[in-house]
């Protein structure tokens, strides 16, 4: 008898202004992975056949050893003593999350890979243990915690040793190839690094159902590594205090039944990451300086989504009008060639899911 699993993982927006590497929202835009297990098919070295469709599907690797979803699955399986998928499996990926845009595409892939391994090998991992595996690969908890558990999430991470045979969520291809060569040369069971227990901790916060997320998506990619390289090595005390004050307010302000526009708008300001990334996102300085709740009805706040280039606007009404105004500023920048896209998304309370069916 063959078995199928359907995994859905939401996109996420991280930071939400002052919550750098802390806050995340899960959004109604999904990565879907359908795995069909057929023991009657011929075996292969990994027992994986990959098929892709959706956003940037032609650019994604179909090699199970380099594709982030299946690399993650193989890592989780190796930690449980499996060197490949237990049975021949076709993994069909439908990705609707734009890549490299600050909407958690790599985090979603990692979460999907962990859930896939858990289902394929009946590992019965707890949600906390799945988060441990995610955080060995994706080093920042904001996206993966929100993708895994859903909703408005605050999280933190303990320091861990990530040496050993652990996939990289984002790396230069040459570095990945070198690491693979080193791993093959040293191929031994002790090259697999088990995650320590309870690497990450999270808390789900309240978020008003009246709030929607407008994702303004420029038509260019920005690698997280490049966006992080723009950050300084140290910060002024007053800038850190500025963010801590706003973060403390934002965690409660978004959960009020009737959102206070100016309270949220000010609480979404940031001095830790956005000022240093302004030059990477054409139009961002003008956008942040132009729109506010007084001149833009329905608007609650604007910030970078994750590392960018997507810009996140939280609002309670006039979603399309707000999006059109922000898109217009981006589109008139000299370096922008393609029209900016946008999506009006719900903040979803359910995180990643896996449903099994027998055929």
CSV table of C-alpha atoms in Angstrom, one decimal:
chain,number,residue,atom,x,y,z
A,1,UNK,CA,0.0,0.0,0.0
A,2,UNK,CA,1.3,3.4,-0.9
A,3,UNK,CA,1.0,6.4,1.4
A,4,UNK,CA,0.9,10.2,0.8
A,5,UNK,CA,1.7,13.1,3.1
A,6,UNK,CA,0.6,16.7,2.4
A,7,UNK,CA,2.6,19.4,4.2
A,8,UNK,CA,1.7,23.1,4.3
A,9,UNK,CA,4.0,25.7,5.7
A,10,UNK,CA,3.1,29.4,5.9
A,11,UNK,CA,5.2,32.3,4.7
A,12,UNK,CA,6.4,34.5,7.5
A,13,UNK,CA,7.4,38.1,8.1
A,14,UNK,CA,10.2,38.6,10.7
A,15,UNK,CA,11.3,41.5,12.9
A,16,UNK,CA,8.1,43.6,12.5
A,17,UNK,CA,10.2,46.7,13.0
A,18,UNK,CA,12.0,46.7,16.4
A,19,UNK,CA,11.9,42.9,17.0
A,20,UNK,CA,15.1,42.1,15.1
A,21,UNK,CA,15.6,38.3,15.2
A,22,UNK,CA,12.8,38.0,17.8
A,23,UNK,CA,9.4,38.6,16.3
A,24,UNK,CA,7.6,36.8,13.5
A,25,UNK,CA,4.1,36.7,11.9
A,26,UNK,CA,2.8,33.7,9.9
A,27,UNK,CA,1.0,34.7,6.7
A,28,UNK,CA,-1.6,33.2,4.4
A,29,UNK,CA,0.8,32.3,1.6
A,30,UNK,CA,2.1,28.7,1.5
A,31,UNK,CA,4.8,26.2,0.6
A,32,UNK,CA,3.1,22.9,-0.1
A,33,UNK,CA,5.0,19.6,-0.2
A,34,UNK,CA,3.2,16.4,-1.3
A,35,UNK,CA,5.2,13.2,-0.7
A,36,UNK,CA,4.0,10.0,-2.3
A,37,UNK,CA,5.6,6.9,-0.8
A,38,UNK,CA,5.6,3.8,-3.0
A,39,UNK,CA,7.6,0.8,-1.7
A,40,UNK,CA,7.1,-1.0,-5.1
A,41,UNK,CA,9.3,1.5,-7.0
A,42,UNK,CA,13.0,0.9,-7.5
A,43,UNK,CA,15.3,2.1,-4.8
A,44,UNK,CA,17.9,4.9,-5.4
A,45,UNK,CA,20.8,6.3,-3.2
A,46,UNK,CA,18.4,8.7,-1.5
A,47,UNK,CA,15.0,7.2,-2.5
A,48,UNK,CA,13.9,10.7,-3.4
A,49,UNK,CA,12.5,12.0,-6.7
A,50,UNK,CA,11.9,15.7,-6.7
A,51,UNK,CA,9.3,17.7,-8.7
A,52,UNK,CA,8.9,21.4,-8.5
A,53,UNK,CA,6.3,24.0,-9.5
A,54,UNK,CA,5.5,27.6,-8.5
A,55,UNK,CA,7.7,30.6,-7.6
A,56,UNK,CA,11.2,30.4,-9.3
A,57,UNK,CA,10.7,26.6,-9.7
A,58,UNK,CA,13.1,26.4,-12.7
A,59,UNK,CA,16.0,27.7,-10.5
A,60,UNK,CA,15.6,25.3,-7.6
A,61,UNK,CA,17.8,22.2,-7.4
A,62,UNK,CA,16.2,18.8,-8.1
A,63,UNK,CA,19.2,17.1,-6.5
A,64,UNK,CA,18.0,15.7,-3.1
A,65,UNK,CA,21.5,16.3,-1.7
A,66,UNK,CA,21.5,20.0,-2.5
A,67,UNK,CA,17.8,21.0,-2.3
A,68,UNK,CA,17.1,22.6,1.0
A,69,UNK,CA,13.9,20.7,1.8
A,70,UNK,CA,15.3,17.3,1.1
A,71,UNK,CA,18.8,18.1,2.6
A,72,UNK,CA,17.0,19.0,5.8
A,73,UNK,CA,15.0,15.8,5.7
A,74,UNK,CA,18.1,13.7,5.1
A,75,UNK,CA,19.8,15.4,8.0
A,76,UNK,CA,16.9,14.7,10.4
A,77,UNK,CA,16.8,11.1,9.2
A,78,UNK,CA,20.6,10.7,9.6
A,79,UNK,CA,20.2,11.8,13.2
A,80,UNK,CA,17.8,8.9,13.7
A,81,UNK,CA,20.0,6.3,12.0
A,82,UNK,CA,18.5,6.5,8.5
A,83,UNK,CA,20.9,7.1,5.6
A,84,UNK,CA,18.1,7.7,3.1
A,85,UNK,CA,14.3,7.8,2.9
A,86,UNK,CA,12.9,4.4,4.1
A,87,UNK,CA,11.0,3.8,0.8
A,88,UNK,CA,11.1,5.3,-2.7
A,89,UNK,CA,9.3,8.7,-2.4
A,90,UNK,CA,8.2,11.3,-5.0
A,91,UNK,CA,8.4,14.7,-3.4
A,92,UNK,CA,6.2,17.3,-5.3
A,93,UNK,CA,6.8,20.9,-4.2
A,94,UNK,CA,4.5,23.7,-5.0
A,95,UNK,CA,6.1,26.9,-3.7
A,96,UNK,CA,4.1,30.1,-3.7
A,97,UNK,CA,6.5,32.0,-1.4
A,98,UNK,CA,8.7,34.4,-3.4
A,99,UNK,CA,12.4,33.5,-2.9
A,100,UNK,CA,14.9,35.9,-1.5
A,101,UNK,CA,12.3,38.6,-0.7
A,102,UNK,CA,12.1,38.6,3.1
A,103,UNK,CA,9.0,36.3,3.4
A,104,UNK,CA,10.6,33.3,5.0
A,105,UNK,CA,11.1,31.1,2.0
A,106,UNK,CA,14.2,29.4,3.4
A,107,UNK,CA,12.6,29.0,6.8
A,108,UNK,CA,9.5,27.5,5.3
A,109,UNK,CA,11.7,25.0,3.4
A,110,UNK,CA,13.5,24.0,6.5
A,111,UNK,CA,10.3,23.5,8.5
A,112,UNK,CA,8.9,21.5,5.5
A,113,UNK,CA,12.0,19.3,5.5
A,114,UNK,CA,11.8,18.5,9.2
A,115,UNK,CA,8.0,17.7,9.0
A,116,UNK,CA,8.7,15.5,5.9
A,117,UNK,CA,11.4,13.5,7.7
A,118,UNK,CA,9.2,13.1,10.8
A,119,UNK,CA,6.3,11.8,8.6
A,120,UNK,CA,8.3,9.6,6.3
A,121,UNK,CA,10.1,7.7,9.1
A,122,UNK,CA,7.4,7.9,11.7
A,123,UNK,CA,9.8,9.6,14.1
A,124,UNK,CA,7.0,11.1,16.3
A,125,UNK,CA,9.0,14.2,17.0
A,126,UNK,CA,7.4,16.7,19.4
A,127,UNK,CA,6.9,20.3,18.1
A,128,UNK,CA,9.7,21.4,20.4
A,129,UNK,CA,12.1,18.8,19.0
A,130,UNK,CA,11.2,19.8,15.5
A,131,UNK,CA,12.0,23.4,16.4
A,132,UNK,CA,15.4,22.2,17.6
A,133,UNK,CA,16.1,20.6,14.2
A,134,UNK,CA,15.0,23.7,12.4
A,135,UNK,CA,17.3,25.9,14.5
A,136,UNK,CA,20.3,23.8,13.8
A,137,UNK,CA,19.9,24.8,10.2
A,138,UNK,CA,18.2,28.2,10.2
A,139,UNK,CA,20.1,30.1,12.8
A,140,UNK,CA,17.5,32.7,13.6
A,141,UNK,CA,14.3,31.7,15.4
A,142,UNK,CA,11.9,34.4,14.2
A,143,UNK,CA,10.9,32.9,10.9
A,144,UNK,CA,11.0,29.2,11.7
A,145,UNK,CA,9.1,29.6,15.0
A,146,UNK,CA,6.3,31.5,13.4
A,147,UNK,CA,6.2,29.1,10.4
A,148,UNK,CA,6.1,26.1,12.7
A,149,UNK,CA,3.5,27.2,15.3
A,150,UNK,CA,1.6,30.0,13.5
A,151,UNK,CA,0.4,33.4,14.6
A,152,UNK,CA,2.3,36.3,16.1
A,153,UNK,CA,5.3,34.8,17.8
A,154,UNK,CA,8.2,36.0,20.0
A,155,UNK,CA,11.2,33.7,20.3
A,156,UNK,CA,14.8,33.4,21.4
A,157,UNK,CA,17.7,31.0,20.8
A,158,UNK,CA,20.5,29.6,22.9
A,159,UNK,CA,24.0,29.3,21.5
A,160,UNK,CA,24.9,25.9,20.1
A,161,UNK,CA,27.7,24.2,18.3
A,162,UNK,CA,26.7,23.7,14.6
A,163,UNK,CA,29.9,21.9,13.5
A,164,UNK,CA,29.3,18.6,11.7
A,165,UNK,CA,27.0,17.4,8.9
A,166,UNK,CA,24.4,20.1,9.2
A,167,UNK,CA,22.7,21.8,6.1
A,168,UNK,CA,23.1,25.5,5.5
A,169,UNK,CA,19.8,27.4,4.9
A,170,UNK,CA,21.6,30.0,2.8
A,171,UNK,CA,25.2,29.7,1.6
A,172,UNK,CA,27.4,30.4,-1.4
A,173,UNK,CA,27.2,27.4,-3.7
A,174,UNK,CA,31.0,27.0,-3.8
A,175,UNK,CA,31.0,26.9,0.0
A,176,UNK,CA,28.3,24.3,0.0
A,177,UNK,CA,30.2,22.1,-2.5
A,178,UNK,CA,33.4,22.4,-0.4
A,179,UNK,CA,31.5,21.4,2.7
A,180,UNK,CA,30.0,18.4,0.9
A,181,UNK,CA,33.5,17.3,-0.2
A,182,UNK,CA,34.8,17.6,3.3
A,183,UNK,CA,31.8,15.6,4.6
A,184,UNK,CA,32.3,12.9,2.0
A,185,UNK,CA,36.0,12.6,2.8
A,186,UNK,CA,35.3,12.3,6.5
A,187,UNK,CA,32.1,10.3,6.1
A,188,UNK,CA,31.5,8.7,9.5
A,189,UNK,CA,28.6,8.4,11.8
A,190,UNK,CA,30.0,11.0,14.2
A,191,UNK,CA,29.9,13.6,11.5
A,192,UNK,CA,26.2,14.0,12.2
A,193,UNK,CA,25.6,16.6,14.9
A,194,UNK,CA,22.4,16.0,16.9
A,195,UNK,CA,20.6,19.1,18.0
A,196,UNK,CA,20.7,19.8,21.8
A,197,UNK,CA,17.4,19.8,23.5
A,198,UNK,CA,15.4,23.0,23.7
A,199,UNK,CA,17.6,25.2,21.5
A,200,UNK,CA,14.8,27.7,21.0
A,201,UNK,CA,11.9,29.0,23.1
A,202,UNK,CA,8.8,30.8,21.9
A,203,UNK,CA,5.7,32.5,23.0
A,204,UNK,CA,2.6,33.1,20.9
A,205,UNK,CA,1.2,36.6,21.3
A,206,UNK,CA,-2.3,38.0,20.6
A,207,UNK,CA,-2.9,39.7,17.3
A,208,UNK,CA,-6.2,41.4,16.5
A,209,UNK,CA,-8.2,39.6,13.7
A,210,UNK,CA,-8.9,43.1,12.3
A,211,UNK,CA,-5.3,43.4,11.1
A,212,UNK,CA,-4.1,42.3,7.7
A,213,UNK,CA,-0.6,42.2,6.3
A,214,UNK,CA,0.1,43.9,3.0
A,215,UNK,CA,3.3,42.5,1.5
A,216,UNK,CA,4.8,44.9,-1.0
A,217,UNK,CA,7.2,42.7,-3.1
A,218,UNK,CA,9.8,44.4,-5.3
A,219,UNK,CA,10.8,42.3,-8.3
A,220,UNK,CA,14.4,41.7,-7.2
A,221,UNK,CA,16.0,39.4,-4.7
A,222,UNK,CA,18.1,40.3,-1.7
A,223,UNK,CA,20.2,37.6,0.0
A,224,UNK,CA,19.9,37.6,3.8
A,225,UNK,CA,23.6,37.3,4.0
A,226,UNK,CA,24.0,40.6,2.1
A,227,UNK,CA,21.4,42.3,4.2
A,228,UNK,CA,23.2,41.1,7.4
A,229,UNK,CA,26.5,42.2,6.1
A,230,UNK,CA,25.2,45.8,6.0
A,231,UNK,CA,24.7,45.8,9.8
A,232,UNK,CA,27.2,47.4,12.1
A,233,UNK,CA,29.3,45.4,14.6
A,234,UNK,CA,28.1,47.4,17.6
A,235,UNK,CA,25.3,49.8,18.5
A,236,UNK,CA,24.8,52.9,20.5
A,237,UNK,CA,23.0,52.4,23.8
A,238,UNK,CA,20.3,54.8,23.0
A,239,UNK,CA,19.5,53.0,19.8
A,240,UNK,CA,19.1,49.7,21.6
A,241,UNK,CA,16.9,51.3,24.2
A,242,UNK,CA,14.8,52.9,21.4
A,243,UNK,CA,14.1,49.4,20.1
A,244,UNK,CA,13.5,47.8,23.5
A,245,UNK,CA,10.9,50.4,24.4
A,246,UNK,CA,9.0,49.9,21.2
A,247,UNK,CA,9.2,46.2,21.2
A,248,UNK,CA,7.7,46.0,24.7
A,249,UNK,CA,4.8,48.1,23.5
A,250,UNK,CA,4.3,46.3,20.2
A,251,UNK,CA,3.9,42.9,21.8
A,252,UNK,CA,0.7,44.1,23.5
A,253,UNK,CA,-0.5,46.8,21.0
A,254,UNK,CA,-1.1,44.3,18.1
A,255,UNK,CA,-3.3,42.2,20.3
A,256,UNK,CA,-5.8,44.9,21.3
A,257,UNK,CA,-9.3,44.3,20.0
A,258,UNK,CA,-9.4,47.7,18.4
A,259,UNK,CA,-5.9,48.6,17.2
A,260,UNK,CA,-4.5,52.0,18.1
A,261,UNK,CA,-2.9,53.3,14.8
A,262,UNK,CA,-0.5,55.8,16.2
A,263,UNK,CA,0.6,53.5,19.1
A,264,UNK,CA,1.4,50.7,16.7
A,265,UNK,CA,2.9,53.0,14.1
A,266,UNK,CA,5.4,54.4,16.6
A,267,UNK,CA,6.0,51.0,18.1
A,268,UNK,CA,7.0,49.6,14.7
A,269,UNK,CA,9.9,52.1,14.3
A,270,UNK,CA,13.5,50.7,14.4
A,271,UNK,CA,17.1,51.8,14.8
A,272,UNK,CA,18.9,48.5,14.8
A,273,UNK,CA,18.5,47.1,11.2
A,274,UNK,CA,16.4,49.2,8.9
A,275,UNK,CA,18.6,52.4,8.9
A,276,UNK,CA,21.6,50.3,7.7
A,277,UNK,CA,19.6,48.5,4.9
A,278,UNK,CA,18.0,51.6,3.4
A,279,UNK,CA,20.4,51.7,0.5
A,280,UNK,CA,19.5,48.1,-0.4
A,281,UNK,CA,15.8,48.8,-1.0
A,282,UNK,CA,15.0,51.6,-3.4
A,283,UNK,CA,12.3,53.9,-2.2
A,284,UNK,CA,12.3,52.7,1.4
A,285,UNK,CA,13.5,56.0,3.0
A,286,UNK,CA,10.7,57.9,1.2
A,287,UNK,CA,8.1,55.3,2.1
A,288,UNK,CA,8.9,55.4,5.8
A,289,UNK,CA,8.9,59.2,5.8
A,290,UNK,CA,5.7,59.7,3.7
A,291,UNK,CA,3.0,57.5,5.1
A,292,UNK,CA,1.4,57.6,8.6
A,293,UNK,CA,-2.0,56.9,10.1
A,294,UNK,CA,-3.1,60.6,9.6
A,295,UNK,CA,-2.5,60.8,5.9
A,296,UNK,CA,-3.2,57.1,5.1
A,297,UNK,CA,-6.5,55.9,6.5
A,298,UNK,CA,-6.4,52.3,7.7
A,299,UNK,CA,-2.6,52.1,8.0
A,300,UNK,CA,-1.1,50.9,11.3
A,301,UNK,CA,2.6,50.7,10.5
A,302,UNK,CA,5.3,50.0,7.9
A,303,UNK,CA,8.5,48.1,8.2
A,304,UNK,CA,10.9,45.9,6.3
A,305,UNK,CA,9.7,42.3,6.1
A,306,UNK,CA,12.7,40.3,7.4
A,307,UNK,CA,15.8,41.3,5.6
A,308,UNK,CA,13.8,42.7,2.7
A,309,UNK,CA,13.3,43.8,0.0
A,310,UNK,CA,9.6,43.1,0.8
A,311,UNK,CA,8.0,45.9,2.7
A,312,UNK,CA,5.3,45.0,5.2
A,313,UNK,CA,2.4,47.3,6.0
A,314,UNK,CA,-0.1,46.4,8.7
A,315,UNK,CA,-3.5,47.8,8.2
A,316,UNK,CA,-7.2,47.5,9.1
A,317,UNK,CA,-8.8,48.9,5.9
A,318,UNK,CA,-8.0,50.4,2.5
A,319,UNK,CA,-5.5,47.6,1.8
A,320,UNK,CA,-5.4,48.0,-2.0
A,321,UNK,CA,-5.1,51.8,-1.8
A,322,UNK,CA,-2.2,51.6,0.7
A,323,UNK,CA,-0.5,49.0,-1.5
A,324,UNK,CA,-0.9,51.1,-4.6
A,325,UNK,CA,0.6,54.2,-3.0
A,326,UNK,CA,3.7,52.3,-1.7
A,327,UNK,CA,4.2,50.5,-5.0
A,328,UNK,CA,4.1,53.8,-6.9
A,329,UNK,CA,7.1,55.1,-4.9
A,330,UNK,CA,9.1,52.0,-5.5
A,331,UNK,CA,8.3,51.8,-9.2
A,332,UNK,CA,9.5,55.4,-9.9
A,333,UNK,CA,13.0,54.6,-8.6
A,334,UNK,CA,15.6,54.7,-11.4
A,335,UNK,CA,16.9,51.2,-10.5
A,336,UNK,CA,13.5,49.5,-10.7
A,337,UNK,CA,12.7,47.8,-14.0
A,338,UNK,CA,9.7,45.7,-13.3
A,339,UNK,CA,6.4,46.7,-11.7
A,340,UNK,CA,6.2,46.0,-7.9
A,341,UNK,CA,3.8,43.2,-6.9
A,342,UNK,CA,1.8,43.1,-3.7
A,343,UNK,CA,-0.3,40.7,-1.7
A,344,UNK,CA,-3.0,41.3,0.9
A,345,UNK,CA,-2.5,38.5,3.4
A,346,UNK,CA,-4.2,37.3,6.6
A,347,UNK,CA,-2.1,36.7,9.7
A,348,UNK,CA,-2.9,33.0,10.2
A,349,UNK,CA,-3.0,31.3,13.6
A,350,UNK,CA,-2.2,27.8,12.3
A,351,UNK,CA,1.4,27.0,11.6
A,352,UNK,CA,2.8,24.1,9.6
A,353,UNK,CA,0.7,21.0,9.2
A,354,UNK,CA,1.1,17.5,7.9
A,355,UNK,CA,-1.8,15.3,6.8
A,356,UNK,CA,-1.4,11.6,5.9
A,357,UNK,CA,-3.6,9.6,3.5
A,358,UNK,CA,-3.4,6.0,2.2
A,359,UNK,CA,-3.9,5.0,-1.4
